[in-house]
Coordinates of C-alpha atoms in Angstrom, one line a residue:
M1 CA -10.8 20.1 -34.6
M2 CA -11.7 16.7 -33.3
A3 CA -9.8 16.7 -30.0
R4 CA -11.7 19.3 -27.9
P5 CA -14.5 17.0 -26.7
Y6 CA -12.0 14.6 -25.2
Y7 CA -10.6 17.2 -22.7
M8 CA -14.2 18.0 -21.6
V9 CA -15.0 14.4 -21.2
V10 CA -11.9 13.5 -19.2
A11 CA -12.3 16.6 -16.9
L12 CA -15.9 15.4 -16.2
L13 CA -14.5 11.9 -15.5
L14 CA -12.1 13.3 -12.9
L15 CA -15.1 13.9 -10.5
A16 CA -14.2 10.6 -9.1
E17 CA -13.5 8.3 -6.0
F18 CA -11.3 5.7 -4.4
T19 CA -11.8 2.0 -3.9
R20 CA -8.2 0.6 -4.0
F21 CA -5.1 2.7 -4.2
E22 CA -1.4 2.2 -4.2
E23 CA 0.1 0.8 -1.0
G24 CA 1.1 3.6 1.3
T25 CA -1.4 6.1 0.0
P26 CA -3.1 7.8 3.0
N27 CA -6.8 7.6 3.4
P28 CA -8.5 10.5 1.7
G29 CA -10.9 13.0 3.3
F30 CA -13.0 13.2 0.2
V31 CA -13.6 10.6 -2.5
A32 CA -15.8 10.2 -5.6
R33 CA -16.6 7.7 -8.3
I34 CA -18.1 7.9 -11.7
T35 CA -20.2 4.9 -12.7
G36 CA -21.2 3.4 -16.0
K37 CA -24.2 5.8 -16.1
G38 CA -21.8 8.7 -15.6
L39 CA -19.6 7.3 -18.3
E40 CA -22.5 7.2 -20.7
Y41 CA -23.4 10.7 -19.9
A42 CA -19.8 11.8 -20.6
R43 CA -20.0 10.0 -24.0
Q44 CA -23.2 11.7 -24.9
Y45 CA -21.9 15.0 -23.7
G46 CA -18.7 14.6 -25.8
E47 CA -20.7 13.6 -28.8
A48 CA -23.0 16.6 -28.6
T49 CA -20.1 18.9 -28.0
L50 CA -18.2 17.4 -31.0
K51 CA -21.2 18.0 -33.3
N52 CA -21.6 21.6 -32.1
E53 CA -17.9 22.3 -32.5
L54 CA -17.8 20.9 -36.0
S55 CA -20.8 23.0 -37.1
T56 CA -18.8 26.1 -36.4
T57 CA -15.2 24.9 -37.1
K58 CA -13.3 26.6 -39.9
M59 CA -10.6 24.3 -41.2
H60 CA -7.1 25.3 -42.1
D61 CA -6.3 25.9 -45.8
L62 CA -4.7 23.1 -47.8
S63 CA -2.1 23.9 -50.5
G64 CA 0.3 22.1 -52.6
S65 CA 1.3 21.3 -56.2
Y66 CA 0.9 18.4 -58.6
G67 CA 1.3 17.6 -62.3
I68 CA -1.7 17.4 -64.7
G69 CA -0.5 15.8 -67.9
W70 CA 0.2 18.3 -70.7
L71 CA -0.5 21.2 -68.3
G72 CA 2.6 20.4 -66.2
S73 CA 2.9 21.2 -62.5
V74 CA 0.3 23.5 -61.1
N75 CA -0.1 25.1 -57.6
Y76 CA -3.5 24.6 -55.8
V77 CA -5.1 26.0 -52.7
F78 CA -8.3 24.8 -50.9
S79 CA -9.5 27.6 -48.7
G80 CA -12.6 28.8 -46.7
M81 CA -13.4 25.2 -45.8
R82 CA -16.4 24.6 -43.6
I83 CA -18.1 21.4 -42.5
H84 CA -21.5 21.0 -44.0
R85 CA -22.5 17.6 -42.6
F86 CA -21.2 15.3 -40.0
L87 CA -22.5 11.8 -39.4
L88 CA -21.5 10.1 -36.2
Q89 CA -22.1 6.3 -36.5
D90 CA -20.5 4.9 -33.4
S91 CA -18.7 6.5 -30.4
Q92 CA -17.5 4.8 -27.3
L93 CA -15.9 5.9 -24.0
S94 CA -14.5 3.0 -22.0
L95 CA -12.5 2.3 -18.8
H96 CA -9.7 -0.2 -18.9
P97 CA -8.4 -1.3 -15.5
G98 CA -4.6 -0.8 -15.3
Q99 CA -4.5 1.0 -18.6
G100 CA -6.7 4.2 -18.6
I101 CA -9.5 5.7 -20.6
K102 CA -10.1 4.9 -24.2
A103 CA -12.2 7.1 -26.5
S104 CA -13.1 6.0 -30.0
L105 CA -15.1 7.2 -33.0
S106 CA -15.7 4.6 -35.7
D107 CA -17.1 4.6 -39.2
N108 CA -18.0 8.3 -39.4
Y109 CA -18.7 10.6 -42.3
I110 CA -17.9 14.3 -42.9
S111 CA -18.7 16.6 -45.8
V112 CA -16.6 19.8 -46.3
G113 CA -17.2 22.6 -48.8
G114 CA -14.9 25.5 -49.8
N115 CA -13.1 27.3 -52.5
W116 CA -10.3 26.1 -54.8
K117 CA -7.7 28.1 -56.7
V118 CA -5.2 26.8 -59.3
E119 CA -2.3 28.9 -60.5
K120 CA -0.1 28.1 -63.6
S121 CA 2.3 30.8 -64.6
F122 CA 0.2 33.9 -65.1
I123 CA -3.1 32.0 -65.3
T124 CA -5.3 31.7 -62.2
L125 CA -8.5 29.6 -62.1
H126 CA -10.9 29.3 -59.2
G127 CA -14.2 27.8 -58.2
T128 CA -15.9 25.8 -55.4
F129 CA -15.5 22.2 -54.3
D130 CA -17.2 19.6 -52.1
L131 CA -15.0 17.1 -50.2
S132 CA -16.5 14.0 -48.7
V133 CA -14.5 11.9 -46.1
D134 CA -16.0 8.5 -45.3
G135 CA -15.0 5.8 -42.8
I136 CA -13.2 8.0 -40.3
S137 CA -12.1 6.1 -37.2
I138 CA -10.2 7.5 -34.3
L139 CA -8.9 5.7 -31.2
V140 CA -7.3 7.6 -28.3
S141 CA -5.9 6.2 -25.1
L142 CA -5.4 8.5 -22.1
N143 CA -3.4 7.9 -19.0
L144 CA -4.4 9.7 -15.8
G145 CA -2.0 10.7 -13.0
K146 CA -1.1 13.5 -10.6
D147 CA 1.8 15.9 -10.3
Q148 CA 3.8 16.8 -7.1
S149 CA 1.3 19.6 -6.2
G150 CA -1.6 17.1 -6.3
R151 CA -3.1 18.3 -9.5
P152 CA -4.5 15.8 -12.0
T153 CA -2.5 15.1 -15.2
V154 CA -3.5 13.5 -18.5
S155 CA -1.3 12.3 -21.3
V156 CA -2.1 10.7 -24.7
I157 CA -0.3 7.4 -24.7
H158 CA -1.8 6.2 -28.0
C159 CA -3.6 7.6 -31.0
H160 CA -4.6 5.9 -34.2
N161 CA -6.9 7.0 -37.0
S162 CA -7.8 5.9 -40.4
I163 CA -9.9 7.1 -43.4
S164 CA -11.6 4.7 -45.8
Q165 CA -12.3 7.1 -48.7
V166 CA -11.9 10.7 -49.8
S167 CA -13.9 12.0 -52.8
V168 CA -13.8 15.5 -54.3
E169 CA -16.2 17.2 -56.7
I170 CA -15.0 20.4 -58.3
S171 CA -17.0 23.2 -60.1
G172 CA -15.9 26.4 -61.8
H173 CA -13.6 27.4 -64.6
I174 CA -12.3 24.3 -66.5
S175 CA -13.4 22.2 -63.5
W176 CA -14.1 19.4 -66.0
I177 CA -10.4 19.1 -66.6
L178 CA -9.6 19.0 -62.8
N179 CA -12.3 16.4 -62.3
L180 CA -10.4 14.1 -64.7
F181 CA -7.6 14.1 -62.1
H182 CA -9.8 13.9 -59.0
E183 CA -8.2 10.6 -57.9
R184 CA -4.8 12.2 -57.7
I185 CA -6.3 15.1 -55.7
E186 CA -8.1 12.7 -53.3
N187 CA -4.9 10.6 -52.8
N188 CA -3.0 13.8 -52.0
V189 CA -5.7 15.0 -49.5
K190 CA -6.2 11.7 -47.6
P191 CA -2.7 11.4 -46.0
I192 CA -2.7 15.0 -45.0
L193 CA -6.0 14.6 -43.1
E194 CA -4.8 11.4 -41.4
Q195 CA -1.7 13.1 -40.3
K196 CA -3.5 16.1 -38.9
I197 CA -6.1 14.2 -36.8
C198 CA -3.7 12.6 -34.3
E199 CA -1.4 15.7 -34.4
M200 CA -4.4 17.8 -33.3
V201 CA -5.4 15.3 -30.6
R202 CA -1.9 15.4 -29.0
K203 CA -1.7 19.1 -29.3
S204 CA -5.1 19.6 -27.6
A205 CA -4.1 17.3 -24.7
I206 CA -1.2 19.8 -24.0
S207 CA -2.8 23.1 -24.8
R208 CA -6.4 22.5 -23.8
L209 CA -6.9 19.4 -21.6
E210 CA -4.3 20.2 -19.0
P211 CA -5.4 23.8 -18.5
Y212 CA -9.0 22.7 -18.1
L213 CA -8.1 20.1 -15.5
R214 CA -6.4 22.8 -13.5
T215 CA -9.8 24.4 -12.9
L216 CA -10.4 21.6 -10.3
P217 CA -9.8 23.4 -7.0
V218 CA -6.6 22.2 -5.3
T219 CA -7.0 24.7 -2.5
L220 CA -10.0 26.9 -1.8
M221 CA -10.2 29.6 0.8
I222 CA -13.4 29.3 2.9
D223 CA -13.1 32.6 4.8
Q224 CA -10.4 34.7 6.5
I225 CA -9.5 31.8 8.9
A226 CA -9.4 28.6 6.9
G227 CA -9.0 27.0 3.5
I228 CA -9.5 23.5 2.3
D229 CA -7.0 21.3 0.4
Y230 CA -8.6 19.4 -2.5
S231 CA -5.4 18.1 -3.9
L232 CA -5.3 14.5 -5.1
A233 CA -4.2 12.1 -2.3
G234 CA -3.3 9.5 -5.0
A235 CA -3.4 9.0 -8.7
P236 CA -6.8 8.3 -10.3
Q237 CA -7.4 4.6 -10.6
V238 CA -9.4 2.9 -13.3
T239 CA -11.4 -0.1 -12.1
S240 CA -14.2 -2.2 -13.5
Q241 CA -16.7 -0.3 -11.4
G242 CA -15.6 3.2 -12.5
L243 CA -13.0 5.9 -12.4
D244 CA -11.8 6.4 -8.8
T245 CA -9.9 9.5 -7.5
P246 CA -9.0 10.3 -3.9
F247 CA -8.9 13.9 -2.7
K248 CA -7.1 15.0 0.5
G249 CA -10.1 17.0 1.8
E250 CA -8.2 18.6 4.6
F251 CA -8.8 22.0 6.2
F252 CA -5.8 24.3 7.0
G253 CA -5.2 27.6 8.6
R254 CA -5.0 30.5 6.2
N255 CA -2.0 32.0 8.0
W256 CA -0.4 28.8 9.2
N257 CA -0.4 25.1 8.2
T258 CA 0.6 22.4 10.7
S259 CA 0.4 18.7 10.2
V260 CA -2.8 17.1 11.5
P261 CA -2.2 14.8 14.5
F262 CA -4.8 12.2 13.4
D263 CA -5.4 10.2 10.3
A264 CA -8.5 9.9 8.1
P265 CA -10.4 6.7 8.8
P266 CA -10.9 4.2 6.0
I267 CA -13.9 4.5 3.7
T268 CA -15.7 1.5 2.1
L269 CA -18.3 2.7 -0.4
P270 CA -21.5 0.7 -0.8
Q271 CA -22.0 -0.9 -4.1
K272 CA -24.4 1.5 -5.6
H273 CA -24.5 2.4 -9.3
D274 CA -27.9 4.0 -9.8
H275 CA -26.5 7.5 -10.2
M276 CA -23.9 8.9 -12.5
I277 CA -21.5 9.9 -9.7
Y278 CA -21.0 9.2 -6.0
F279 CA -19.2 11.2 -3.3
A280 CA -18.0 10.2 0.1
V281 CA -17.0 13.0 2.6
S282 CA -15.1 11.6 5.6
E283 CA -15.6 12.9 9.1
Y284 CA -11.9 13.7 8.8
A285 CA -12.7 16.7 6.6
F286 CA -15.1 18.2 9.2
N287 CA -12.8 17.4 12.2
T288 CA -9.8 19.1 10.5
A289 CA -12.1 22.2 10.1
S290 CA -12.9 22.1 13.8
R291 CA -9.2 21.8 14.6
V292 CA -8.4 24.8 12.5
Y293 CA -11.0 27.1 14.0
Y294 CA -10.2 25.9 17.5
Q295 CA -6.5 26.7 17.0
A296 CA -7.4 30.1 15.6
G297 CA -9.3 30.9 18.8
Q298 CA -12.5 31.1 16.9
M299 CA -14.2 28.9 19.4
K300 CA -13.4 31.2 22.4
F301 CA -16.2 33.6 23.1
T302 CA -16.4 36.5 25.5
I303 CA -20.1 37.3 26.0
Q304 CA -21.1 40.7 27.4
N305 CA -24.4 42.6 27.2
K306 CA -23.1 44.5 24.2
H307 CA -22.3 41.2 22.4
I308 CA -25.8 40.0 23.2
Q309 CA -27.2 43.1 21.5
N310 CA -25.0 42.4 18.5
L311 CA -26.4 38.9 18.4
T312 CA -29.8 40.4 17.8
K313 CA -29.0 40.5 14.1
F314 CA -28.3 36.8 14.2
I315 CA -31.3 36.1 16.4
N316 CA -33.6 37.8 14.0
H317 CA -32.1 36.1 11.0
K318 CA -34.6 34.1 9.0
S319 CA -32.8 30.8 9.5
A320 CA -32.5 31.5 13.3
K321 CA -36.2 32.2 13.5
N322 CA -37.1 29.1 11.7
W323 CA -34.8 27.1 13.9
R324 CA -36.5 28.4 17.1
K325 CA -39.9 27.8 15.6
Q326 CA -39.0 24.2 15.0
H327 CA -37.1 23.4 18.1
L328 CA -38.3 25.6 21.0
R329 CA -41.1 24.3 23.1
P330 CA -43.8 26.9 23.6
H331 CA -45.0 25.3 26.8
C332 CA -44.4 22.2 28.9
L333 CA -46.2 19.1 27.6
T334 CA -47.1 16.5 30.2
S335 CA -47.9 12.9 29.8
K336 CA -47.4 9.7 31.7
S337 CA -44.2 9.0 29.7
T338 CA -42.6 12.3 30.4
P339 CA -39.5 11.9 32.7
L340 CA -39.7 13.7 36.0
T341 CA -36.4 15.4 35.4
T342 CA -37.6 16.8 32.1
L343 CA -40.8 18.2 33.7
A344 CA -38.8 19.8 36.5
S345 CA -36.4 21.4 34.1
C346 CA -39.2 22.7 31.9
F347 CA -41.3 24.1 34.8
S348 CA -38.2 25.6 36.5
S349 CA -37.2 27.4 33.3
G350 CA -40.7 28.9 32.9
F351 CA -40.8 29.9 36.5
L352 CA -37.4 31.5 36.5
L353 CA -38.1 33.4 33.2
G354 CA -41.3 34.7 34.8
V355 CA -39.7 35.7 38.0
L356 CA -36.8 37.3 36.3
Q357 CA -39.2 39.0 33.9
I358 CA -37.3 37.9 30.7
P359 CA -39.5 38.0 27.6
L360 CA -39.4 34.9 25.5
D361 CA -38.3 36.9 22.5
F362 CA -35.5 38.7 24.2
P363 CA -32.0 37.5 25.2
I364 CA -31.1 37.3 28.8
Q365 CA -29.3 40.2 30.5
L366 CA -25.9 39.6 32.1
H367 CA -26.4 41.6 35.3
T368 CA -26.0 40.6 38.9
S369 CA -29.6 41.6 39.6
S370 CA -30.8 39.1 36.9
F371 CA -29.3 36.2 38.9
W372 CA -30.6 37.1 42.4
A373 CA -33.0 34.1 42.4
I374 CA -30.2 31.7 41.5
I375 CA -27.2 33.2 43.3
P376 CA -28.6 35.5 46.0
Q377 CA -25.1 36.4 47.4
L378 CA -24.0 37.6 43.9
A379 CA -26.4 40.6 44.0
M380 CA -25.4 41.4 47.6
L381 CA -21.7 41.2 47.0
Y382 CA -21.8 43.1 43.7
P383 CA -25.0 45.1 43.5
N384 CA -26.1 46.5 40.1
M385 CA -23.0 45.4 38.1
D386 CA -22.6 43.8 34.7
L387 CA -21.3 40.3 34.1
E388 CA -19.4 38.7 31.3
L389 CA -18.8 35.1 30.4
E390 CA -15.8 33.5 28.8
T391 CA -16.5 30.3 27.0
S392 CA -14.1 27.9 25.3
P393 CA -14.1 24.2 24.5
E394 CA -11.7 22.0 26.4
S395 CA -10.4 20.7 23.1
A396 CA -11.4 20.9 19.4
P397 CA -14.9 19.3 19.3
F398 CA -15.2 16.5 16.7
L399 CA -18.1 15.0 14.8
T400 CA -18.8 11.3 14.9
F401 CA -20.5 9.6 12.0
T402 CA -22.4 6.5 12.6
P403 CA -25.0 4.9 10.3
G404 CA -27.9 7.4 10.0
N405 CA -26.5 9.8 12.6
V406 CA -24.1 12.6 13.2
T407 CA -23.3 13.5 16.8
F408 CA -21.4 16.4 18.3
M409 CA -20.5 16.3 22.0
P410 CA -18.7 19.5 23.0
V411 CA -17.4 20.0 26.5
M412 CA -17.1 23.7 27.3
D413 CA -15.5 25.7 30.1
I414 CA -17.6 28.7 31.1
Q415 CA -16.0 31.3 33.4
A416 CA -18.1 34.2 34.9
F417 CA -16.7 37.6 35.8
V418 CA -18.1 40.7 37.3
L419 CA -17.2 44.0 35.7
L420 CA -16.2 46.4 38.5
P421 CA -17.3 50.0 38.4
N422 CA -15.2 52.9 37.3
S423 CA -13.2 50.7 34.8
A424 CA -11.5 49.0 37.8
G425 CA -11.3 45.7 35.8
R426 CA -13.1 42.5 36.5
K427 CA -13.2 39.8 39.1
S428 CA -13.6 36.1 38.7
L429 CA -16.7 34.7 40.2
F430 CA -17.0 31.0 39.3
Q431 CA -16.1 28.5 36.6
I432 CA -18.5 25.9 35.2
R433 CA -18.0 22.9 33.0
A434 CA -20.8 22.5 30.5
S435 CA -21.5 19.4 28.3
T436 CA -24.2 18.5 25.8
N437 CA -25.1 16.2 23.0
I438 CA -26.0 17.8 19.7
S439 CA -27.2 16.1 16.5
I440 CA -26.4 17.7 13.2
T441 CA -28.5 17.2 10.1
I442 CA -26.4 17.4 6.9
N443 CA -27.9 18.6 3.6
V444 CA -26.4 18.8 0.1
N445 CA -27.5 21.1 -2.7
S446 CA -26.1 21.4 -6.2
T447 CA -22.8 23.0 -5.2
R448 CA -22.4 23.0 -1.4
I449 CA -22.6 20.8 1.8
T450 CA -24.7 22.6 4.4
G451 CA -26.1 21.6 7.9
S452 CA -28.5 22.4 10.7
L453 CA -28.5 21.8 14.4
T454 CA -30.9 19.8 16.6
T455 CA -30.4 19.4 20.3
G456 CA -29.8 15.8 21.4
S457 CA -29.8 16.8 25.1
E458 CA -29.9 19.9 27.3
L459 CA -26.8 21.5 28.7
K460 CA -25.4 19.8 31.8
L461 CA -23.5 22.0 34.2
E462 CA -20.9 21.1 36.8
L463 CA -19.4 23.7 39.2
K464 CA -15.6 23.5 39.0
H465 CA -14.7 26.5 41.2
S466 CA -16.5 29.3 43.0
N467 CA -15.2 32.5 44.6
I468 CA -18.6 33.5 46.0
G469 CA -19.6 30.3 47.8
F470 CA -22.0 27.5 46.9
F471 CA -25.0 28.0 44.7
N472 CA -27.5 25.7 43.0
V473 CA -26.1 24.8 39.6
N474 CA -29.3 23.0 38.6
L475 CA -31.2 26.2 38.6
M476 CA -28.5 27.8 36.5
E477 CA -28.9 25.1 33.9
S478 CA -32.3 26.5 33.1
I479 CA -30.8 29.9 32.4
F480 CA -28.0 28.6 30.3
N481 CA -30.3 26.3 28.3
Y482 CA -32.6 29.2 27.6
Y483 CA -29.6 31.2 26.3
A484 CA -28.2 28.4 24.3
L485 CA -31.6 27.7 22.6
H486 CA -32.3 31.4 21.9
T487 CA -28.9 32.6 20.8
V488 CA -26.0 30.0 20.5
Y489 CA -27.8 27.3 18.6
P490 CA -29.6 29.6 16.1
S491 CA -26.4 31.5 15.5
L492 CA -24.4 28.3 14.8
N493 CA -27.3 27.1 12.6
A494 CA -27.1 30.2 10.5
K495 CA -23.3 29.7 10.1
L496 CA -23.8 26.0 9.1
E497 CA -26.3 27.1 6.4
E498 CA -23.4 28.8 4.6
G499 CA -21.8 25.4 4.1
I500 CA -18.7 24.4 2.3
P501 CA -18.3 24.0 -1.5
L502 CA -18.0 20.8 -3.4
P503 CA -15.0 20.5 -5.6
L504 CA -16.7 20.8 -9.0
P505 CA -15.4 22.1 -12.3
R506 CA -16.8 25.3 -13.8
D507 CA -20.5 25.3 -14.6
T508 CA -21.1 21.8 -13.1
Y509 CA -24.2 21.2 -11.0
L510 CA -25.8 18.2 -9.3
N511 CA -29.4 16.9 -9.3
S512 CA -31.4 13.9 -8.2
L513 CA -29.5 13.7 -5.0
E514 CA -29.3 10.7 -2.7
F515 CA -27.9 11.2 0.7
Q516 CA -26.9 8.7 3.4
I517 CA -24.8 8.7 6.6
H518 CA -22.4 5.7 7.0
E519 CA -19.7 4.7 9.4
N520 CA -17.0 7.5 9.2
F521 CA -18.4 9.3 6.2
L522 CA -21.3 10.9 4.4
F523 CA -22.4 9.3 1.2
L524 CA -23.9 11.2 -1.7
G525 CA -25.2 10.0 -5.1
A526 CA -26.1 12.4 -7.8
N527 CA -26.6 13.0 -11.5
V528 CA -24.7 15.7 -13.3
D529 CA -26.1 18.6 -15.3

């Protein structure tokens, strides 16, 4: 009855991080640490849970036999026992480097009431009793580790308990006779209780603690393409600063799983202890996600007019509208400090959109006639024909974390095709290399890590090959930038809003969040509900 709070407390503690690990342990992709404040929260949580559990706990019956003077040997049963009062004098939850977690309850008091029954031959007597147990002390030491699958393990390496005094008051038929022998009854009950306490602690570690810890996600499927591996990268370490646990934090393909060709960078957490718990998410976690989606072909896009029409749902999504409202310039602003190239790009975009009669709230049309002002020969060679674009990154694009900033510099190949009439296939027109610099804002809520896009620079285009002769790529930049701002970026932004989940146990939420970007990792401090 007194063991259940310990498995809750330890499971809470396993929301933890790494500072120093065994030699040879790979750098983790996700780490966390619980501080002294978190430890105090765990202690209070365990204490409150213990009191709540004891208020509804029904104790097992006690039975036995003993001799009462001239009455001889009689059989007794204490049944229907419930806890009336529990006084917790002192509870502690402490971390011991190199040893583990120690939980202790000292000098506590418990009052139990129930029914008694005594049988002697054909005579049965019964009544009620009150049992008071004073000076209860329990000390439990737990060792934390991990199994071969990367799941956390906990074992009870030491348990000791003692009881100072047990007193019994009996009422009912001839209770005055039984009260004469209360010392013998008390001496009989005391060792039974002392034996049961540690027995229940060890049993709970096996039957309750381990199953609860298995609720920590070891792998979690994100979508139909990818999952994330949250298994432990090393055994939890107890330090003077807190409980530190490393998680692998690596994305993998749902239908395949190949080794990652790059390592996670080292993480050095700042010495902060204002919150209960701190998390660090390495750029490694995000870059393994990029690698998985790139290998799955999810970063290759064929864009046709029908796809643009399908994107209307994304374009009109609330998050996409908000993004355009915040980031799209309604008109060209001029000042003495505005670069000439920026002004030229802005005014050329506005001019071309006007000439091509493209409304600001409607995606561009992939049609040869739409590009006559940019590539005159295109409309002459292929009059009134649809176009399609194939886009793919040259390699899996990676995020780079530097203090206060997250940058993303994708380099894309864009190949244009004309769709020949009468289903005669398509013909390659030209191939362009596009590069840009994108900044990503990272946000964290109570259960997920989410993000949003901002453009660090406009798309820069380079003509790699052309089957229709030379054309002015600078003018095309304006069209592609328009399309990127109105469709690609808002769509990616809507996807980033979905986010990825934090590895939290059931019904655990974070508040009072503190968020920072450091070299190689995101840093989050939080309190736990």
